[in-house]
Tab-separated table of C-alpha atoms and ligand atoms in Angstrom:
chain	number	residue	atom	x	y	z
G	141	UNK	CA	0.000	0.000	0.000
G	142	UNK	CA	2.718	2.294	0.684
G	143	UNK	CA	4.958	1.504	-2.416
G	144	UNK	CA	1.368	2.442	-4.070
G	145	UNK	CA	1.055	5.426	-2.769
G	146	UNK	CA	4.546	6.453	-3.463
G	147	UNK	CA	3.813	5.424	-7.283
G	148	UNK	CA	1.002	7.955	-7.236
G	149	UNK	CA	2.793	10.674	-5.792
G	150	UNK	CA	5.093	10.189	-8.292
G	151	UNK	CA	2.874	10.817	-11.298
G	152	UNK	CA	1.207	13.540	-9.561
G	153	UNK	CA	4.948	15.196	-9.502
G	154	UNK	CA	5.544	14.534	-12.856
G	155	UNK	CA	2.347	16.400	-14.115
G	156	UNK	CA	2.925	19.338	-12.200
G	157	UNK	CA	6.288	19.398	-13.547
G	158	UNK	CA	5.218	19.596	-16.898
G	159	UNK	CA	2.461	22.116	-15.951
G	160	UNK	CA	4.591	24.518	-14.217
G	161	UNK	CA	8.168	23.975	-14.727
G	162	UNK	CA	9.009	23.901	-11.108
G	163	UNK	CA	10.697	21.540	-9.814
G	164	UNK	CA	8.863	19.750	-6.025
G	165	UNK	CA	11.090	18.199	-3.949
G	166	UNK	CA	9.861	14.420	-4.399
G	167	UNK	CA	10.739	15.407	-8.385
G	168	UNK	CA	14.150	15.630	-7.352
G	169	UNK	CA	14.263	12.214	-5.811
G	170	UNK	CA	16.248	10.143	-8.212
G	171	UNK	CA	15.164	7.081	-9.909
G	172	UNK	CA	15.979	3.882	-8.482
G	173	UNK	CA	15.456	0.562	-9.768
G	174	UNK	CA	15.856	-1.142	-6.588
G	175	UNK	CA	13.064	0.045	-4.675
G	176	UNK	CA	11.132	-1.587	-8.063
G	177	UNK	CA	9.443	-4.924	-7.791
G	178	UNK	CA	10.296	-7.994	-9.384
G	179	UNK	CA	7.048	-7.566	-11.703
G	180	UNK	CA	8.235	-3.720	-12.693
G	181	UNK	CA	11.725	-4.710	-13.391
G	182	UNK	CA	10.809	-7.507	-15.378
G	183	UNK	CA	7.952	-5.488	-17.647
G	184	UNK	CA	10.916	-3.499	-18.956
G	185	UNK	CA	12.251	-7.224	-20.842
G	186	UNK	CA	8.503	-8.465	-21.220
G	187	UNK	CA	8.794	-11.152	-18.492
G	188	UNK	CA	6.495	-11.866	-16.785
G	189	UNK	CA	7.687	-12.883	-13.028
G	190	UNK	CA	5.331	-15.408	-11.140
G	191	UNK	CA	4.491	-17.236	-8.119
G	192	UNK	CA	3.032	-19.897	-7.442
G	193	UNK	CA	0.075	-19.473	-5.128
G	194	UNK	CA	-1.178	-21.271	-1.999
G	195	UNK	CA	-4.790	-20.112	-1.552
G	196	UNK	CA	-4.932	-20.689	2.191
G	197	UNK	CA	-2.033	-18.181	2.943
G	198	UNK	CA	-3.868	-15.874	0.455
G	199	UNK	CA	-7.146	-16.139	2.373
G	200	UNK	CA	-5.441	-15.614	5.405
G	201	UNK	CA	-6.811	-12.522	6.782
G	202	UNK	CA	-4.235	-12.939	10.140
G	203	UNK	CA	-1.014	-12.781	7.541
G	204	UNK	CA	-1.671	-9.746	5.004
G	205	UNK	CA	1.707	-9.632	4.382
G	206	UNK	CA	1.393	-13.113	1.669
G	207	UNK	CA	-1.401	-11.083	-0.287
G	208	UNK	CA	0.569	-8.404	0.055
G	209	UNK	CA	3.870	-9.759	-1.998
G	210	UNK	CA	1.560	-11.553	-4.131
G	211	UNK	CA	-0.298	-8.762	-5.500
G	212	UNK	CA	2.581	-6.407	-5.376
G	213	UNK	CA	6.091	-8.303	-6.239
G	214	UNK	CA	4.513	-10.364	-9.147
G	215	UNK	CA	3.165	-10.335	-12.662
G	216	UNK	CA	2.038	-13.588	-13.168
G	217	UNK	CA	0.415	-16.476	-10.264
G	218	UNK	CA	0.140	-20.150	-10.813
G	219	UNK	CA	-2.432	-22.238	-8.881
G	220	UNK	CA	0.145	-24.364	-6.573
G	221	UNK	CA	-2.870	-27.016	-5.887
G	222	UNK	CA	-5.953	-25.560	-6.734
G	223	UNK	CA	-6.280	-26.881	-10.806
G	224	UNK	CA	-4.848	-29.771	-9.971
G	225	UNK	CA	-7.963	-32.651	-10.609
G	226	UNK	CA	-7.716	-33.491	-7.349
G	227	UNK	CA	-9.019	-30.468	-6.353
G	228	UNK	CA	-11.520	-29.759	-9.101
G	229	UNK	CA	-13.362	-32.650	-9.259
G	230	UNK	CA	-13.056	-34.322	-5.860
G	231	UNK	CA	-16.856	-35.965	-6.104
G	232	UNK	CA	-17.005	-37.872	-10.101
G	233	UNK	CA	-19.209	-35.399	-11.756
G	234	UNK	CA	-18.923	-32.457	-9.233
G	235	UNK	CA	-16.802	-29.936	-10.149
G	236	UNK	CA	-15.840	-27.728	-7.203
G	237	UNK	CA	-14.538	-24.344	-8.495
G	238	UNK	CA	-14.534	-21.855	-5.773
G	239	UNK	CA	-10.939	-21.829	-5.135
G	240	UNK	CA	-9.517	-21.394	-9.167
G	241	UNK	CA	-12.352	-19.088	-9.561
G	242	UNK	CA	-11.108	-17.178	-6.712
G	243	UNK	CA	-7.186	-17.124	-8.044
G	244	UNK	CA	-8.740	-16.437	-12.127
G	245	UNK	CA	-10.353	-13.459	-10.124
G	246	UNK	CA	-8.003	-11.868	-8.299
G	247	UNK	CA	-4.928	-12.324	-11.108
G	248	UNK	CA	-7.355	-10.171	-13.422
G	249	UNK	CA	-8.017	-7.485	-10.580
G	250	UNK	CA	-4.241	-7.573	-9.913
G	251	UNK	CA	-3.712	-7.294	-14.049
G	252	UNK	CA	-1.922	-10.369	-13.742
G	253	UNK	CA	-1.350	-13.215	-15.820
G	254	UNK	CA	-2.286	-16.832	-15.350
G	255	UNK	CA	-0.438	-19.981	-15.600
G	256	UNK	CA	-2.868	-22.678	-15.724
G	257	UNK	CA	-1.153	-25.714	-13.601
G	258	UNK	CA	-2.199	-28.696	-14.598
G	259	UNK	CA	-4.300	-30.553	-16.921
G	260	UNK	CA	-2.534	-34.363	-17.443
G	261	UNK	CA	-0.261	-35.230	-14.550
G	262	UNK	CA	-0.086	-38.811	-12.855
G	263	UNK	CA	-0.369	-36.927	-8.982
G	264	UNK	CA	-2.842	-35.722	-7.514
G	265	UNK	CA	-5.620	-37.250	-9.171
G	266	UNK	CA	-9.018	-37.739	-7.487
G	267	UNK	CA	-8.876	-41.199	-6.040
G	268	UNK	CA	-12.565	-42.404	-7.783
G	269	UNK	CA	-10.632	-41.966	-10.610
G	270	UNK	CA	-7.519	-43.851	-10.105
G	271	UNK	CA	-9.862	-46.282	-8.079
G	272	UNK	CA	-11.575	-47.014	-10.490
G	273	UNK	CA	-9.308	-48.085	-13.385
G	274	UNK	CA	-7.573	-50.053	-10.173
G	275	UNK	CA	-10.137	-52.119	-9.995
G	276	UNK	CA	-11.169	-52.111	-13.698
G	277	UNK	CA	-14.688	-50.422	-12.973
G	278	UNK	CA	-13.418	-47.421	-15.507
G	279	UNK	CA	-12.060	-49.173	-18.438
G	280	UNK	CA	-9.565	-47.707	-20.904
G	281	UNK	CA	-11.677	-46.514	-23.254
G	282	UNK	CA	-13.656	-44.478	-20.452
G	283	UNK	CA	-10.601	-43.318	-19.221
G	284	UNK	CA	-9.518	-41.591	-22.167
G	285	UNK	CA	-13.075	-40.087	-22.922
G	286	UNK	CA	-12.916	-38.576	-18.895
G	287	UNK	CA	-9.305	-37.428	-19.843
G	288	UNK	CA	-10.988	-35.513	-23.061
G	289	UNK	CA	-13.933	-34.359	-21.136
G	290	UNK	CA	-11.766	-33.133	-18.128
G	291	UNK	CA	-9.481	-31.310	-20.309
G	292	UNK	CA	-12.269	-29.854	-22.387
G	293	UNK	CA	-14.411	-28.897	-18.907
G	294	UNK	CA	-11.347	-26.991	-17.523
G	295	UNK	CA	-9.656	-25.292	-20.096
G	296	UNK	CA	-13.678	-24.215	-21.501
G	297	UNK	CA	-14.031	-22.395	-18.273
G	298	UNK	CA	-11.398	-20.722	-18.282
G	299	UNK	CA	-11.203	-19.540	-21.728
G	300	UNK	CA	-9.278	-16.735	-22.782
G	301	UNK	CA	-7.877	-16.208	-18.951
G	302	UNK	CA	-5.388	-18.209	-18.870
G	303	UNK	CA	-2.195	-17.414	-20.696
G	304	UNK	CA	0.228	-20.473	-20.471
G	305	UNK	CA	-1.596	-23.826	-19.781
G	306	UNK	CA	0.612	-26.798	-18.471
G	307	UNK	CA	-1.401	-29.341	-20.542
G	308	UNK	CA	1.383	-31.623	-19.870
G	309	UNK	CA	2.981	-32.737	-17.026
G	310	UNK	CA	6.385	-34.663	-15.888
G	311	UNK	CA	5.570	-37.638	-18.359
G	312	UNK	CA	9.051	-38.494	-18.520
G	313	UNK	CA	10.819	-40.467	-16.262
G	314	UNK	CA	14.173	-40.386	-14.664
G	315	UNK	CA	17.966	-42.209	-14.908
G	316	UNK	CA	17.198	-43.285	-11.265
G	317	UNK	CA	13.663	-45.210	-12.129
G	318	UNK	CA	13.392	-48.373	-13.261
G	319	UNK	CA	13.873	-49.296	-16.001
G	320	UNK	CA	16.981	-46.707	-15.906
G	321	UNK	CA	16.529	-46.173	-19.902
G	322	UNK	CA	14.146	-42.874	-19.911
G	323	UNK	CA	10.669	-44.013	-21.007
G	324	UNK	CA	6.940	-42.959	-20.348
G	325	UNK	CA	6.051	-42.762	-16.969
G	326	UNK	CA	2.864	-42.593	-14.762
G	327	UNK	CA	-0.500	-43.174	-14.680
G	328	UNK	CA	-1.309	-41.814	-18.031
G	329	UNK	CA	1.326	-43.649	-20.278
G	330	UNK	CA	0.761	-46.514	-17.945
G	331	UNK	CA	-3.078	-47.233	-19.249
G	332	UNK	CA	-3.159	-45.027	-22.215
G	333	UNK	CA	-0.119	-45.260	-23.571
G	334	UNK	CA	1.776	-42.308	-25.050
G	335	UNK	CA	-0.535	-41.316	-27.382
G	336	UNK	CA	-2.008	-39.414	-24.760
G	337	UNK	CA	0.453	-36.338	-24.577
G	338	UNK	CA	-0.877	-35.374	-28.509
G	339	UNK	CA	-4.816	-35.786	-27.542
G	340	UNK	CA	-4.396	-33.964	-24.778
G	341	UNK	CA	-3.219	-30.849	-26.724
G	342	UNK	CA	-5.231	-31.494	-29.453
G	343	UNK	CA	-8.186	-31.295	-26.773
G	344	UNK	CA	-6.624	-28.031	-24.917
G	345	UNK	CA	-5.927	-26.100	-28.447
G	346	UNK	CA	-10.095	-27.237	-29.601
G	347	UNK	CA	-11.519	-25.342	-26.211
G	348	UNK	CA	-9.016	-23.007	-25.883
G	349	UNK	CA	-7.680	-21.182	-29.605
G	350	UNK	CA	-5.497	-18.573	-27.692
G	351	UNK	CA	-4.214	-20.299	-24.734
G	352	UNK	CA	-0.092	-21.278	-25.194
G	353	UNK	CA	-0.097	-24.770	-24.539
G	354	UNK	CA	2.964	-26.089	-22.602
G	355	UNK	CA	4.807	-29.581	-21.929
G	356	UNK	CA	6.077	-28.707	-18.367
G	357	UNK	CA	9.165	-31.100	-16.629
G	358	UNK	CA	11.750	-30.955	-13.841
G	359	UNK	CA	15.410	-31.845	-14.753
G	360	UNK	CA	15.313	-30.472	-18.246
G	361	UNK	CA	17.241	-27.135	-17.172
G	362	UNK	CA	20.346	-28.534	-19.100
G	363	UNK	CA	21.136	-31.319	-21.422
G	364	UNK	CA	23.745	-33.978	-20.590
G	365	UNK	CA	25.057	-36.554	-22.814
G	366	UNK	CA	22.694	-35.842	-25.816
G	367	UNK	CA	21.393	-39.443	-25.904
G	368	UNK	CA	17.741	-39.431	-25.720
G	369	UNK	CA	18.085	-43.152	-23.025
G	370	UNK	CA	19.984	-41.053	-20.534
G	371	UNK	CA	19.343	-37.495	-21.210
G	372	UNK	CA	16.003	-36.523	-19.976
G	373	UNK	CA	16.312	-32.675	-21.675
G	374	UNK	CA	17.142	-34.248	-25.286
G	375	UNK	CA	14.344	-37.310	-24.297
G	376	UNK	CA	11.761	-34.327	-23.821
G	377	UNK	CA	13.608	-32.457	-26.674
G	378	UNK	CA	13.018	-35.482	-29.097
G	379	UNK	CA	9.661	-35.655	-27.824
G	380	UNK	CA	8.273	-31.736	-28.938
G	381	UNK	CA	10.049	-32.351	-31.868
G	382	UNK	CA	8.121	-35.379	-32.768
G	383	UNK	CA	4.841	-33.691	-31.976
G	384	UNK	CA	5.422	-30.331	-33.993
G	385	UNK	CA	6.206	-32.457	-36.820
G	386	UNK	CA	2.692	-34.184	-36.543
G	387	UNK	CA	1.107	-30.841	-36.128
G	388	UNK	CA	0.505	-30.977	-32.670
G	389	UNK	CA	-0.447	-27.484	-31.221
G	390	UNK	CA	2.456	-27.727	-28.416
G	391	UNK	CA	3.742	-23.842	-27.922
G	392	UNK	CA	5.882	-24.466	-25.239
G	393	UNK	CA	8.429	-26.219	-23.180
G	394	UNK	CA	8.203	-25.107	-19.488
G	395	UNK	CA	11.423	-25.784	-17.221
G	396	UNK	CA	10.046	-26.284	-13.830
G	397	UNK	CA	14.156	-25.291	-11.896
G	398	UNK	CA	12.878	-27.380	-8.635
G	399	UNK	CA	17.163	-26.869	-7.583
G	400	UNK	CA	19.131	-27.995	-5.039
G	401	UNK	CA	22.745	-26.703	-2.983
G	402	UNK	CA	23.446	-29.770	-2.965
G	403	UNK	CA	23.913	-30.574	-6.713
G	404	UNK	CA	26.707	-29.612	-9.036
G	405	UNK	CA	24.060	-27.179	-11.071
G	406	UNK	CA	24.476	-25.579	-14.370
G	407	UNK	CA	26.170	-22.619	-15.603
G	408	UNK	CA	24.241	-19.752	-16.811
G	409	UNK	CA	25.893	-20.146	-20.860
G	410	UNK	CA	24.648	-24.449	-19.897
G	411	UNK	CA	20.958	-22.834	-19.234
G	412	UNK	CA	21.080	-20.539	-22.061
G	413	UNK	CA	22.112	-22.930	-24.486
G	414	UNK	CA	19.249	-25.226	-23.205
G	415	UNK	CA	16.858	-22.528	-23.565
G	416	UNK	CA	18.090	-21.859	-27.140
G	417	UNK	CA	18.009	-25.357	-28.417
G	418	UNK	CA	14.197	-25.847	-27.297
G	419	UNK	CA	13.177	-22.336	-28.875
G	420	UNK	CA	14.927	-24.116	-32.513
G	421	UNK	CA	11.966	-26.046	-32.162
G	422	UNK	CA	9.767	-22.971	-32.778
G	423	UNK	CA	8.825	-23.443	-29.208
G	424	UNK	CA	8.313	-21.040	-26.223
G	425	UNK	CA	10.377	-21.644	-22.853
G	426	UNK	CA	9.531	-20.663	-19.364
G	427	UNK	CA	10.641	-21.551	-15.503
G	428	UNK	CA	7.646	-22.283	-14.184
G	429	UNK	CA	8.208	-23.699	-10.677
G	430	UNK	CA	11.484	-22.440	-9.521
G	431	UNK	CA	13.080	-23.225	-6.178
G	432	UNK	CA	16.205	-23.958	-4.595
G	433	UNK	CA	16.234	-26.248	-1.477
G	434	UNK	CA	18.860	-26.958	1.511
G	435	UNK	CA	19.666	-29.554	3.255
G	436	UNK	CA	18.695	-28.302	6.568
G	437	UNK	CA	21.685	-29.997	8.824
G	438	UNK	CA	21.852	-29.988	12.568
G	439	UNK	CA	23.823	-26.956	12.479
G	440	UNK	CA	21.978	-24.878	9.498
G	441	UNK	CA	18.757	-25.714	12.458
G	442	UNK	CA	21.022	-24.404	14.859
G	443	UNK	CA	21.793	-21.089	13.304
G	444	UNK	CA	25.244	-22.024	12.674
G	445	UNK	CA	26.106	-19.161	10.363
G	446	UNK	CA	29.054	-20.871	9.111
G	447	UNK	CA	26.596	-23.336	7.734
G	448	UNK	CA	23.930	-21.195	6.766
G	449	UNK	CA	26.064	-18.603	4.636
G	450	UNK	CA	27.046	-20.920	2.123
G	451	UNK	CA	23.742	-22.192	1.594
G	452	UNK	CA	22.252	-18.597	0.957
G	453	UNK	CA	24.990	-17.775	-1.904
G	454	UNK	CA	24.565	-20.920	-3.783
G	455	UNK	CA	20.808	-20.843	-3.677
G	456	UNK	CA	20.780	-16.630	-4.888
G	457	UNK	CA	23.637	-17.684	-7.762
G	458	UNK	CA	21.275	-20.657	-8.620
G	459	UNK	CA	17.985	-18.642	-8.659
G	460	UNK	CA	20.286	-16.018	-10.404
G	461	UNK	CA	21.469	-18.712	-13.262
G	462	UNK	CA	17.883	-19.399	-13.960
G	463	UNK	CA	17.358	-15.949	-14.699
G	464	UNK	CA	20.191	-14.454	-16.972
G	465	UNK	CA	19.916	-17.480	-19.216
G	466	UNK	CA	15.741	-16.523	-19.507
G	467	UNK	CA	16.988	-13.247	-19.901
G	468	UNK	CA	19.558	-14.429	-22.613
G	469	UNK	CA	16.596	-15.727	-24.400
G	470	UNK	CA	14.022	-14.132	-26.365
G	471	UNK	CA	11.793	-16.945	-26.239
G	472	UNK	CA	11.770	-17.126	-22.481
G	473	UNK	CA	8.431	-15.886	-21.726
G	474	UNK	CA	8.115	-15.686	-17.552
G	475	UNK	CA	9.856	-17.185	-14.857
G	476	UNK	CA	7.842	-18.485	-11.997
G	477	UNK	CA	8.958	-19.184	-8.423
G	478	UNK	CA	7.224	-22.363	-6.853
G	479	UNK	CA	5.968	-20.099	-3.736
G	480	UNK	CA	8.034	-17.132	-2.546
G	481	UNK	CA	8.640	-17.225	1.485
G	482	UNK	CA	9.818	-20.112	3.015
G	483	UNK	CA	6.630	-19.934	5.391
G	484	UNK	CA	5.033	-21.797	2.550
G	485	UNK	CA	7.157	-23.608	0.846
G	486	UNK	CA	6.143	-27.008	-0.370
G	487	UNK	CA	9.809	-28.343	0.451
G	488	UNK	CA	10.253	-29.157	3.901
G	489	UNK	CA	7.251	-31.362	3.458
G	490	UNK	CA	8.316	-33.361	0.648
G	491	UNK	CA	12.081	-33.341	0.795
G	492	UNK	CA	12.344	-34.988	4.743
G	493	UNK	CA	15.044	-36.901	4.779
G	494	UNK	CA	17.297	-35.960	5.136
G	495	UNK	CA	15.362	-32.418	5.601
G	496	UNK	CA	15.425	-29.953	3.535
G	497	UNK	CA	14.643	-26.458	3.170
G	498	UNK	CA	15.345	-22.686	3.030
G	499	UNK	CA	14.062	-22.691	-0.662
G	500	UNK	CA	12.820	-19.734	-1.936
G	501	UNK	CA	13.537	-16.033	-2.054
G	502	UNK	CA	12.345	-14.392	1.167
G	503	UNK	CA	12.718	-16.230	4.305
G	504	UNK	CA	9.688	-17.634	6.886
G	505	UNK	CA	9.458	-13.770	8.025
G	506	UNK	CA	8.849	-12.484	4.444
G	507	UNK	CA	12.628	-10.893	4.911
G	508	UNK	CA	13.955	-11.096	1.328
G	509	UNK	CA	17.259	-13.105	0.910
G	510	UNK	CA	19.793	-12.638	-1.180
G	511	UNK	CA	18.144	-14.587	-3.725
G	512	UNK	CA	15.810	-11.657	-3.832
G	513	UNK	CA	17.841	-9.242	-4.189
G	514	UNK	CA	19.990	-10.839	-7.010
G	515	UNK	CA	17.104	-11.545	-9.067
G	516	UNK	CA	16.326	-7.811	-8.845
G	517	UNK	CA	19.965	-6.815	-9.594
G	518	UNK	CA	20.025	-9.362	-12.800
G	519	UNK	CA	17.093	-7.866	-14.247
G	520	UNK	CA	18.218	-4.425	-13.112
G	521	UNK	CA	21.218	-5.199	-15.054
G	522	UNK	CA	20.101	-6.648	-18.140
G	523	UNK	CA	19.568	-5.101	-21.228
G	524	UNK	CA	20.298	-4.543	-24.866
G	525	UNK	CA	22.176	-5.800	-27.051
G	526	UNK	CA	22.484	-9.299	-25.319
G	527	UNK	CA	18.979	-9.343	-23.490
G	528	UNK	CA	15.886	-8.026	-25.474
G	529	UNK	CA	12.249	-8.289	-25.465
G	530	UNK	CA	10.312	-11.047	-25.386
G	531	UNK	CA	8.972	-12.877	-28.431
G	532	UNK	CA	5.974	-14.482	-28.121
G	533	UNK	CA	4.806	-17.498	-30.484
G	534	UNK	CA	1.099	-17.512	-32.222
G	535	UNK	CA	-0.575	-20.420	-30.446
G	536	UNK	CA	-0.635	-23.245	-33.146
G	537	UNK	CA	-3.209	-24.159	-34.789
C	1295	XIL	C1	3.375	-29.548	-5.228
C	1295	XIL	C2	2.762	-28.541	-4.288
C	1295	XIL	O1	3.662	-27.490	-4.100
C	1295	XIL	C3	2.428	-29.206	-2.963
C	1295	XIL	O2	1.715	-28.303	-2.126
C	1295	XIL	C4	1.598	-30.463	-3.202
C	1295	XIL	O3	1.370	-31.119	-1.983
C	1295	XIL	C5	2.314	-31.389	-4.169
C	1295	XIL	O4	2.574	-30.703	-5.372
C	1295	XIL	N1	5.938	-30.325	-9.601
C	1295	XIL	C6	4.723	-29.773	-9.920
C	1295	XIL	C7	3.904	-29.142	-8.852
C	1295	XIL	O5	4.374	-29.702	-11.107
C	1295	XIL	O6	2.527	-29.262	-9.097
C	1295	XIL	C8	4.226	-29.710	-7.481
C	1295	XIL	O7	3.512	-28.946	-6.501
C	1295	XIL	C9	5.714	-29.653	-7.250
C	1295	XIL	C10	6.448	-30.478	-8.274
């Protein structure tokens, strides 16, 4: 409210500038890109900065501070849970809408964007449904046509909100499951079969015309060997490329960044050059869900600072990586952080053990971290003739 305020001062100054050629003090004041929010310094490069949004915090009404951040620090908001089918159709046949109506609503009051999150994914799915084709009471055939109907149900009621839909999601697996060569994964390859990942953007493009329609995936921020069996970014790579050249409407490849401190990482020129080969495709890129976890030792849980420090730098020059190669790439539409306080952060729950943590960019007290504050000074930074606007793709046909 107060950086509002100050925004609106500011304008008012401006005009009576030009209207009397005198000069107010708060004219005087110079500018300065750091007191700008994430979503201000990345309008000047056309990206879009997002969060992803837990709507419990939001309707919190004893924590303001979460709207707060939410509506002020960001351009764009993804539904953490609340599109998930899970959550929209808990009850066969009863759609519950409340909550992504709520989130639709307040992006567009907040001039936001939307990142729809997610159509196809193997978890969280409503257990009558994965029930069911357990114990063979939903056959194949029905599955597929509640697939198409789901798909057509969601992305129908949301029409023309939604900017970036994950139609697709983590339907590749990894060198550590088994069988170790990189295949299909999940529910949906499991009793489907591939084939599923066209139909289900053929059924997104057919309710929604304008939507850009993305395969989204963890572990494709950089590509390894180059061979498809071990390589899960040239697997996925392979994989658009065999889909644009049967015409399916696939505008996007969406690097979720889920990091860790932990790991050896990527370079910003490895990111970039991901980034790059992916937009050959004719494709869009994004970070959609990025976050960089801890191990939280004894002594990080102690306060041990000698512990703690180290931590902090890698995770602001891996959050920072992320960035300047989206920067670095015209193609790179937004780049979404998977929550943004540590208060909320999905991590500590699902990465217990050992336990980790301290994963996004403001700490449990909304204090921003370094993280923060390098994010700001790479966009801050960026510019011309190396980092340019953004180019958006037509949604295919
Ligand atoms: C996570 C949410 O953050 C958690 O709250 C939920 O319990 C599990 O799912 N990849 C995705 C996201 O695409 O949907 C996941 O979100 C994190 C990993």
């Amino acid at each position: 409210m107060k950086q509002r305020r100050w925004i609106i001062a500011g304008a008012v100054a401006v005009a009576t500038v030009a209207a009397l050629n005198t000069v107010p003090a708060v004219a005087s004041r110079p500018y300065d890109p750091t007191a700008q929010t994430l979503a201000a310094l990345g309008q000047r490069h056309g990206l879009q900065v997002g969060t992803a949004v837990n709507m419990t915090a939001l309707n919190d009404t004893s924590d303001p501070r979460y709207r707060a951040l939410v509506s002020s620090e960001f351009s764009s908001v993804t539904a953490e849970n609340v599109m998930k089918w899970e959550s929209l159709e808990p009850t066969r046949g009863a759609y519950d809408w409340a909550a992504a109506d709520q989130l639709v609503e307040f992006a567009r009051r907040n001039k936001q964007s939307v990142r729809g999150h997610v159509l196809v994914w193997h978890s969280q799915l409503p257990a009558w449904l994965t029930s069911g084709v357990a114990d063979g009471s939903i056959s194949k055939q029905e599955l597929r046509e509640l697939l198409r109907k789901h798909i057509t149900t969601v992305v129908n009621r949301y029409k023309g909100k939604i900017w970036q839909w994950d139609v697709v999601n983590e339907a590749v697996s990894d060198p550590w499951d088994s069988p170790p060569t990189l295949h299909y994964k999940g529910f949906w390859a499991q009793n489907l079969g591939p084939g599923y990942i066209a139909d289900a953007f053929r059924w997104a493009r057919a309710a929604d015309p304008r939507a850009l329609l993305f395969y989204n995936d963890y572990n494709i921020e950089a590509f390894g060997s180059g061979n498809p069996a071990d390589d899960k970014s040239q697997f996925v790579y392979e994989m658009v490329k065999g889909l644009r050249a049967q015409g399916v409407p696939i505008d996007g490849v969406g690097s979720q960044g889920h990091l860790g401190t932990q790991y050896g990482n990527y370079d910003t020129l490895q990111v970039t050059a991901a980034l790059k080969k992916f937009a050959g495709l004719g494709v869009a890129t994004a970070f959609t869900e990025v976050d960089v976890r801890s191990e939280m030792t004894e002594a990080v849980q102690a306060g041990n600072s000698a512990e703690i420090n180290p931590r902090l730098q890698a995770s602001a020059a891996n959050f920072s990586v992320l960035m300047k190669a989206c920067l670095a790439v015209r193609s790179c539409l937004s780049y979404t952080v998977w929550g943004f306080s540590d208060r909320y952060s999905w991590v500590p729950d699902w990465f217990n053990d050992p336990p980790e943590g301290m994963a996004t960019i403001y700490d449990e007290n909304y204090q921003p971290k370094r993280a923060y504050h390098e994010l700001k000074s790479d966009l801050i930074f960026a510019g011309p003739p190396y980092v340019l606007p953004r180019v958006a793709p037509k949604p295919r046909r």
